[in-house]
CSV table of C-alpha atoms and ligand atoms in Angstrom, one decimal:
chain,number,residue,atom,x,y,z
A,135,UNK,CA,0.0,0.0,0.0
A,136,UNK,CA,1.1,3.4,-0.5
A,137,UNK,CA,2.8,5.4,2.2
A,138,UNK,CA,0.6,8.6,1.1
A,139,UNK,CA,-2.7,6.5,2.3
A,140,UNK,CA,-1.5,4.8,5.1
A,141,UNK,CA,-0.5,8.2,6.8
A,142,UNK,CA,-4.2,9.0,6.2
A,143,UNK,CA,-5.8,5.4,7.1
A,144,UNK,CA,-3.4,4.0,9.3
A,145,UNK,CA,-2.9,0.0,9.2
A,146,UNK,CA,-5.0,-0.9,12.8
A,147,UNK,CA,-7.4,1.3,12.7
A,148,UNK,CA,-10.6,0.8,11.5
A,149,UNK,CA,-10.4,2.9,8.6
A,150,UNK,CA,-7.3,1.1,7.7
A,151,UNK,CA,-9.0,-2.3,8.1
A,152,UNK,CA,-11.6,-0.9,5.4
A,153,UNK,CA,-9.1,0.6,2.9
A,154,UNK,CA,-7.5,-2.7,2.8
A,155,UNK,CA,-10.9,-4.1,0.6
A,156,UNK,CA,-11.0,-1.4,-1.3
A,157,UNK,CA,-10.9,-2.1,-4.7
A,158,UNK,CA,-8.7,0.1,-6.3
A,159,UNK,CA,-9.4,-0.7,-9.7
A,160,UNK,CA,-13.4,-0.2,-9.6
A,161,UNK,CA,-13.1,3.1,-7.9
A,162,UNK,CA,-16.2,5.6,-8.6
A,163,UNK,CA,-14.7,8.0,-10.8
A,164,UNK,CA,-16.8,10.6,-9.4
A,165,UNK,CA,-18.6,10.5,-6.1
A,166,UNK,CA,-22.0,13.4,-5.2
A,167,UNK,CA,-22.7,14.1,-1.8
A,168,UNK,CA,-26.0,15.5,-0.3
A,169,UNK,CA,-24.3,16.7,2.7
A,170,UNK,CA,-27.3,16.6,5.5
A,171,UNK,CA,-28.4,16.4,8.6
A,172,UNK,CA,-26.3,19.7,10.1
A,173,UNK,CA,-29.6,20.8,11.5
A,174,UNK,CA,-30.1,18.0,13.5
A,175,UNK,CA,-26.4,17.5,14.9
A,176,UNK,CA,-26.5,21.1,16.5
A,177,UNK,CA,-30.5,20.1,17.6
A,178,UNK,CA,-29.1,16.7,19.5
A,179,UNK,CA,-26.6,19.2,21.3
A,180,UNK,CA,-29.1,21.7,22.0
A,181,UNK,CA,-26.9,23.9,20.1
A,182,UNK,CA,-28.4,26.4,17.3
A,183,UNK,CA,-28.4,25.2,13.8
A,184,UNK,CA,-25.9,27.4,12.8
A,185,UNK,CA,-23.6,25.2,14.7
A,186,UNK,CA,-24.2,22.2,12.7
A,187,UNK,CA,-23.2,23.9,9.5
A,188,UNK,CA,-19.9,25.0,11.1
A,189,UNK,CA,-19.0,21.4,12.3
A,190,UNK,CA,-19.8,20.2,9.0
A,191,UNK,CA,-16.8,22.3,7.3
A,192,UNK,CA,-14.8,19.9,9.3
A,193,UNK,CA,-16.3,17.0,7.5
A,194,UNK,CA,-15.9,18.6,4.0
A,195,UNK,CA,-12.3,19.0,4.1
A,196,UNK,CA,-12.0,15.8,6.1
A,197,UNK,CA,-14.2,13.8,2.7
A,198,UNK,CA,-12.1,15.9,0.5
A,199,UNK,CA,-8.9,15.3,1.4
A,200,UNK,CA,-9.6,11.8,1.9
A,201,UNK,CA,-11.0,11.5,-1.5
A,202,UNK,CA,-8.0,13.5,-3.2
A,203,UNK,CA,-5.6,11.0,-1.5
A,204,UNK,CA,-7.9,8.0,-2.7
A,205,UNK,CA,-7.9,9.3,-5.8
A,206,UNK,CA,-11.0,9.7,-7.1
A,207,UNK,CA,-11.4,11.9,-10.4
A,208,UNK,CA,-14.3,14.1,-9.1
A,209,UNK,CA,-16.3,15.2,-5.9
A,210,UNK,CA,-19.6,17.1,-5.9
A,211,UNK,CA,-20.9,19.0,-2.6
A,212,UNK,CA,-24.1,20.3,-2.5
A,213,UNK,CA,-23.6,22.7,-0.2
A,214,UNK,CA,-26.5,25.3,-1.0
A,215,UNK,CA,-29.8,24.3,-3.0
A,216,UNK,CA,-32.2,26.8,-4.9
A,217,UNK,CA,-34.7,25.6,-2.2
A,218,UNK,CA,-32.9,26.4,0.5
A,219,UNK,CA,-33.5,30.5,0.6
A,220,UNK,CA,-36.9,29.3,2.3
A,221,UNK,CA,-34.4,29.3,5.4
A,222,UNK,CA,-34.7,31.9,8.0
A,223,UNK,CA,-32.4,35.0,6.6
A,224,UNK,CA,-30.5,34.4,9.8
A,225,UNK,CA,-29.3,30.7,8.6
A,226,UNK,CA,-28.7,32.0,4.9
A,227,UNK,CA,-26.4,35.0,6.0
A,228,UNK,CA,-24.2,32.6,8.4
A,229,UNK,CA,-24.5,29.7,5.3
A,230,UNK,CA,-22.9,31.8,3.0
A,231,UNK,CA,-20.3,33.3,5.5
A,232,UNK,CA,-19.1,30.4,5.9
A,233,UNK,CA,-18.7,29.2,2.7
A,234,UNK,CA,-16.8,32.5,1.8
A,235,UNK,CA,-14.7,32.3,5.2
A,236,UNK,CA,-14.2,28.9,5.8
A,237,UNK,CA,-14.4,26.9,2.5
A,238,UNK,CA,-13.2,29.2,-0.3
A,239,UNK,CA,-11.1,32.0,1.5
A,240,UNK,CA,-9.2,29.3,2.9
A,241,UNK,CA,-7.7,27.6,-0.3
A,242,UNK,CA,-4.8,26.1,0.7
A,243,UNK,CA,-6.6,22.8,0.9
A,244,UNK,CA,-7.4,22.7,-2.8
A,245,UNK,CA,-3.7,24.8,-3.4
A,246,UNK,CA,-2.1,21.8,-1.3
A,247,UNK,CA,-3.6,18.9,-2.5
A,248,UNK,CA,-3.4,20.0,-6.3
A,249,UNK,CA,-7.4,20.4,-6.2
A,250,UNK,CA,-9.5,22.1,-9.4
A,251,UNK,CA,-12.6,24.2,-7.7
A,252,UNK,CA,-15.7,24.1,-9.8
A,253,UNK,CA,-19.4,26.0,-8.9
A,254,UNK,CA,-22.2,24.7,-10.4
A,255,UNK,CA,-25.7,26.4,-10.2
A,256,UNK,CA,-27.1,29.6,-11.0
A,257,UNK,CA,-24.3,32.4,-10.3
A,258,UNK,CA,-26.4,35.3,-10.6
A,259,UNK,CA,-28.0,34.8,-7.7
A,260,UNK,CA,-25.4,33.6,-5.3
A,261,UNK,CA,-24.2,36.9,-2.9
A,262,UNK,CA,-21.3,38.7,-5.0
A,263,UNK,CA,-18.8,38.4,-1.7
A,264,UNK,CA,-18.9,34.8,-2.3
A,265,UNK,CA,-19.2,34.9,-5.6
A,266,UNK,CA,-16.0,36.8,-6.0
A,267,UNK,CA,-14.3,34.5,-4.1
A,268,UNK,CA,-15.4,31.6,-5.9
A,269,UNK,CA,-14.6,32.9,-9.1
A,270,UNK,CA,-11.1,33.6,-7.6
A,271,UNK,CA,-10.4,30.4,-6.5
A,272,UNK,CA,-12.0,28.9,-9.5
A,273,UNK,CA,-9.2,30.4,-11.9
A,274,UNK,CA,-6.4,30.1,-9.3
A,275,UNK,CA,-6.8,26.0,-9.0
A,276,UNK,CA,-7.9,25.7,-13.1
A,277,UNK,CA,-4.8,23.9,-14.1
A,278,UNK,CA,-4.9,21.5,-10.9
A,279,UNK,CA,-5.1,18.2,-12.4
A,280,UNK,CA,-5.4,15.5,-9.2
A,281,UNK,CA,-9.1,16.3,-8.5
A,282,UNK,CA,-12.2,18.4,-9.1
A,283,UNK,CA,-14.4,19.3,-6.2
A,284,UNK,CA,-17.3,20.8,-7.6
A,285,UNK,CA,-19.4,22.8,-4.9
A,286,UNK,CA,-22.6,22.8,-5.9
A,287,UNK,CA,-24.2,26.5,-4.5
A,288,UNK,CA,-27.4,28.2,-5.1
A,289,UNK,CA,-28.0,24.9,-7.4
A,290,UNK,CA,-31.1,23.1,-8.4
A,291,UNK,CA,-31.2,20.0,-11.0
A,292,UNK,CA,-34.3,21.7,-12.6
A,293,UNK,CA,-32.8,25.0,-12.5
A,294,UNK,CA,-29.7,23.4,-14.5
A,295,UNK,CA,-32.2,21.7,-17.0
A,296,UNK,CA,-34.0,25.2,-17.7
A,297,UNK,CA,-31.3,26.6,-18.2
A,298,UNK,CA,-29.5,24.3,-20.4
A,299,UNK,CA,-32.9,24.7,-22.8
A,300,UNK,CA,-32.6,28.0,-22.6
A,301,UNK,CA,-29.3,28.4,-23.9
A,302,UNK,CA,-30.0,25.7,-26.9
A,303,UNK,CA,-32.8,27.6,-28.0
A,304,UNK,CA,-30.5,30.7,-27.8
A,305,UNK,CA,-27.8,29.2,-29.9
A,306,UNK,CA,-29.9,28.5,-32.2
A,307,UNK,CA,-27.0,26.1,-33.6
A,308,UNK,CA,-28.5,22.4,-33.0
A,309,UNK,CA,-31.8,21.4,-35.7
A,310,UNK,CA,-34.1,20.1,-32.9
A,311,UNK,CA,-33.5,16.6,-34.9
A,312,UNK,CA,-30.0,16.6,-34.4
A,313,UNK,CA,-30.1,17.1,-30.1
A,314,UNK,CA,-29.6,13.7,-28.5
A,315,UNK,CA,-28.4,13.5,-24.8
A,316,UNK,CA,-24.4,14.2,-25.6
A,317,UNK,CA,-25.8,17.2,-27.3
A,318,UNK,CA,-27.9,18.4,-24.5
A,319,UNK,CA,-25.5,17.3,-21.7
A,320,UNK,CA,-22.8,19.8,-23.3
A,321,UNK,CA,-25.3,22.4,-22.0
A,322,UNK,CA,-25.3,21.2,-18.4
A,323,UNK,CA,-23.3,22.8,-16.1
A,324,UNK,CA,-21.5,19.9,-15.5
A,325,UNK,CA,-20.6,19.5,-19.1
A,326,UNK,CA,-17.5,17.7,-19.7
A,327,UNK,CA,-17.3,15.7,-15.9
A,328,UNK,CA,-17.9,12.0,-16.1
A,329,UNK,CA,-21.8,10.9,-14.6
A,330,UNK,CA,-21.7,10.3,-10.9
A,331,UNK,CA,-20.7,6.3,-10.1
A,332,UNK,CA,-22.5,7.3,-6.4
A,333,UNK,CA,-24.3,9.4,-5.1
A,334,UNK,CA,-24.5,9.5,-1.1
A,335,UNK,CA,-26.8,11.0,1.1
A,336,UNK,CA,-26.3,11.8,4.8
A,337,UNK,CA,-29.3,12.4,7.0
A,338,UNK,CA,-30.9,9.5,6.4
A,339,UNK,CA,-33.7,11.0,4.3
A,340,UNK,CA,-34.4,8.9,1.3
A,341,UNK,CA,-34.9,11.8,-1.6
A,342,UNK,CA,-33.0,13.4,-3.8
A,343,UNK,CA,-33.8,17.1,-3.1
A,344,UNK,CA,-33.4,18.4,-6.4
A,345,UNK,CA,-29.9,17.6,-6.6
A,346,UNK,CA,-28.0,16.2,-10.8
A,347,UNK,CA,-31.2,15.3,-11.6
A,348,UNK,CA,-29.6,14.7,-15.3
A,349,UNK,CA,-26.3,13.5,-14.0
A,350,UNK,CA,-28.1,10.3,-11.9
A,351,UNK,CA,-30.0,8.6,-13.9
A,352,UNK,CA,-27.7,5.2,-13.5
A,353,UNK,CA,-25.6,6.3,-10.3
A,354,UNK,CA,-25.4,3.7,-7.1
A,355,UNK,CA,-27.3,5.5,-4.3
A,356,UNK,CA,-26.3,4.7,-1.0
A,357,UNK,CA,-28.1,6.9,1.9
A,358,UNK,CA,-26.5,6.8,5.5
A,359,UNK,CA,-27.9,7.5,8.7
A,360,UNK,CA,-24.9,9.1,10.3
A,361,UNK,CA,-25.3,13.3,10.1
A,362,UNK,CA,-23.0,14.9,8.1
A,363,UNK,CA,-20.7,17.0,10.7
A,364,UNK,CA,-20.2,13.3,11.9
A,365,UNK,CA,-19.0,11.5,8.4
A,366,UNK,CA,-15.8,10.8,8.6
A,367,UNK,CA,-13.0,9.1,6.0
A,368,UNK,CA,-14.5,5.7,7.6
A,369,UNK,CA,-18.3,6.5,6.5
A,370,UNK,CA,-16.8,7.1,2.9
A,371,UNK,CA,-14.9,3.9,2.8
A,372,UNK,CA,-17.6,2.1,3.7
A,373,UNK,CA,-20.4,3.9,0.7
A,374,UNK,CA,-17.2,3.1,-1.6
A,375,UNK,CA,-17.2,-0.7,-0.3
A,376,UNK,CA,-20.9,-1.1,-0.3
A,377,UNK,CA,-21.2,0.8,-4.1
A,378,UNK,CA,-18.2,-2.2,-4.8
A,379,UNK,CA,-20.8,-4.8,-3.8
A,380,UNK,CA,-23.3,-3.8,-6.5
A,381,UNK,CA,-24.2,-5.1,-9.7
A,382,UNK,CA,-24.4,-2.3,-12.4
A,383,UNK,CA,-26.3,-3.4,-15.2
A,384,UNK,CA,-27.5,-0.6,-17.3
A,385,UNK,CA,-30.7,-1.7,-18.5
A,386,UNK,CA,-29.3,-5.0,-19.3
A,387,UNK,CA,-29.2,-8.8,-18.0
A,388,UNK,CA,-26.1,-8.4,-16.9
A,389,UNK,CA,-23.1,-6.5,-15.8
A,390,UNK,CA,-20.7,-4.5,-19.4
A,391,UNK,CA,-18.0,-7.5,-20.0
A,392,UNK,CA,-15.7,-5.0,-19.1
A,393,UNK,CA,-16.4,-3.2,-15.2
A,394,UNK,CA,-18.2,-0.1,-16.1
A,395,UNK,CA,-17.0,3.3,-14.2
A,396,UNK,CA,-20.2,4.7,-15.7
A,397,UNK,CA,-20.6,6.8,-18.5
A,398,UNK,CA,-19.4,9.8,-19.2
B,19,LIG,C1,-27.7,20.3,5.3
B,19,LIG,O1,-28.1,20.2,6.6
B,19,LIG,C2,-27.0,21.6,5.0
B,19,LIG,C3,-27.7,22.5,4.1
B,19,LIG,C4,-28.9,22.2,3.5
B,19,LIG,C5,-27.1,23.7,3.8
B,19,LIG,P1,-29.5,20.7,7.1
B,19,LIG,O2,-29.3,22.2,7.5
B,19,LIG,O3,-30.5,20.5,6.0
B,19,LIG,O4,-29.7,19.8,8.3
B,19,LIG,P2,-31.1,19.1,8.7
B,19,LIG,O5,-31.6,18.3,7.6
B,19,LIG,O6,-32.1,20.2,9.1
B,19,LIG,O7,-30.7,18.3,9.9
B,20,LIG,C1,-30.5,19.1,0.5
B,20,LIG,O1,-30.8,19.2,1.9
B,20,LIG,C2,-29.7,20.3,0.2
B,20,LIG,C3,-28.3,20.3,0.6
B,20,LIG,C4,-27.7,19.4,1.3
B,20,LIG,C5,-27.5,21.5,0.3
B,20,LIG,P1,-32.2,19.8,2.4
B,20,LIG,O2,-32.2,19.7,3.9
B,20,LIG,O3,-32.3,21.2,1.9
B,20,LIG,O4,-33.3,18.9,1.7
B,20,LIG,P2,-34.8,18.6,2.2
B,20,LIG,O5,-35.4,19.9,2.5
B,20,LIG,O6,-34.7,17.7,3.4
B,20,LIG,O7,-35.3,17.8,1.0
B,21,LIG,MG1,-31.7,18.9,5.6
């Protein structure tokens, strides 16, 4: 085993006892996270819910580090949904403070690990603060080539759909016999990164919430009870064994000849 990953999952430990049946040949190339459940952490503590968001910054650069090191292609957050401005204003102002602050101000972590920052959903309505800083850090990482984390903020599946319809139609460049789905997924925001292989949910809540609705039409859900501040390099070993253990068929009888990593 590499020395890189057993500074990060040492042998003995439990998370070293799961890396060791990892199969690193069937890797997800690209792994989406519903990161939930923040709420509820700071609720069990009797703490207020802004608390829960902070402890789950911990988590993200916890997943993405771990995932860098693993070496998985790409990583999708959704950190901020179109839904989510129902929130008390309260919630929203600290949300996107600490995205800015903690998450994107702070860019050594995608600097250091040789990260590429990507922001899907609708820009024009995320708070220009954090939008500035995004964009910065966007074209500071663009010729990192380890791994993409793509924060998904202010973003909704259907959204991303509109808008991708919007800007065909706009074109004007594609004969409406000539769009297929490579066509139309050119359009998506996510244009050019491979399908999600997995999609993982924390929280518990068995939904989707609006999140790639496109992008996971033939990914491996798995949803875990554990709360998001508390998922840990362990929890994500353990999605990546149990997405391992599943048949992908694709619509047929059985699995490609050769082990899909989905398509792209
Ligand atoms: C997810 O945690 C974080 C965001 C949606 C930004 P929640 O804040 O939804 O936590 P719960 O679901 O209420 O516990
Ligand atoms: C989904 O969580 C959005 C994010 C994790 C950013 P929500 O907490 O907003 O989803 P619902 O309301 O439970 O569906
Ligand atoms: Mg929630």
């Amino acid at each position: 085993m590499e020395k890189h990953l057993e500074a990060y999952f040492p042998p003995g430990t439990d998370e070293g006892r799961l890396l060791l049946r990892v199969d690193f040949d069937r890797l997800p190339r690209h792994i989406a996270v519903i990161m939930d459940g923040n709420g509820r952490w700071a609720a069990g503590r009797g703490l207020p819910r802004v608390e829960g968001h902070r402890a789950g910054v911990e988590s993200v650069h916890e997943i993405v580090e771990a995932s860098a090191r693993l070496g998985l292609g790409c990583l999708t957050l959704f950190a901020f949904s179109s839904e989510n401005w129902k929130r008390p204003r309260y919630e929203v102002g600290r949300l996107w403070r600490l995205l800015r602050e903690k998450l994107i101000k702070d860019d050594g972590l995608l600097v250091k690990n040789d990260l590429r920052l990507r922001v899907i959903g609708r820009r024009e309505g995320i708070p220009g603060p954090a939008l500035r800083e995004l964009e910065r850090v966007e074209a500071l990482t663009r010729e990192n080539q380890r791994m993409t984390v793509v924060f998904a903020l202010n973003y909704g599946g259907r959204d991303e759909i509109v808008d991708a319809a919007r800007r065909i139609v706009a074109e004007k460049r594609i004969p409406a016999a000539k769009l297929d789905e490579k066509a139309f997924a050119a359009h998506l925001t996510t244009a050019g990164l491979p399908d999600p292989d997995l999609l993982i949910r924390t929280g518990g809540e068995m939904r989707v919430s609006n999140f790639l609705l496109w992008q996971i039409a033939y990914a491996e859900i798995v949803v875990t009870p554990v709360l998001w501040p508390d998922f840990r390099r362990r929890h994500l070993l353990e999605a990546i064994l149990e997405y391992q253990g599943r048949e992908r068929r694709f619509g047929d009888v059985r699995p490609p000849a050769k082990p899909s990593r989905g398509r792209t």
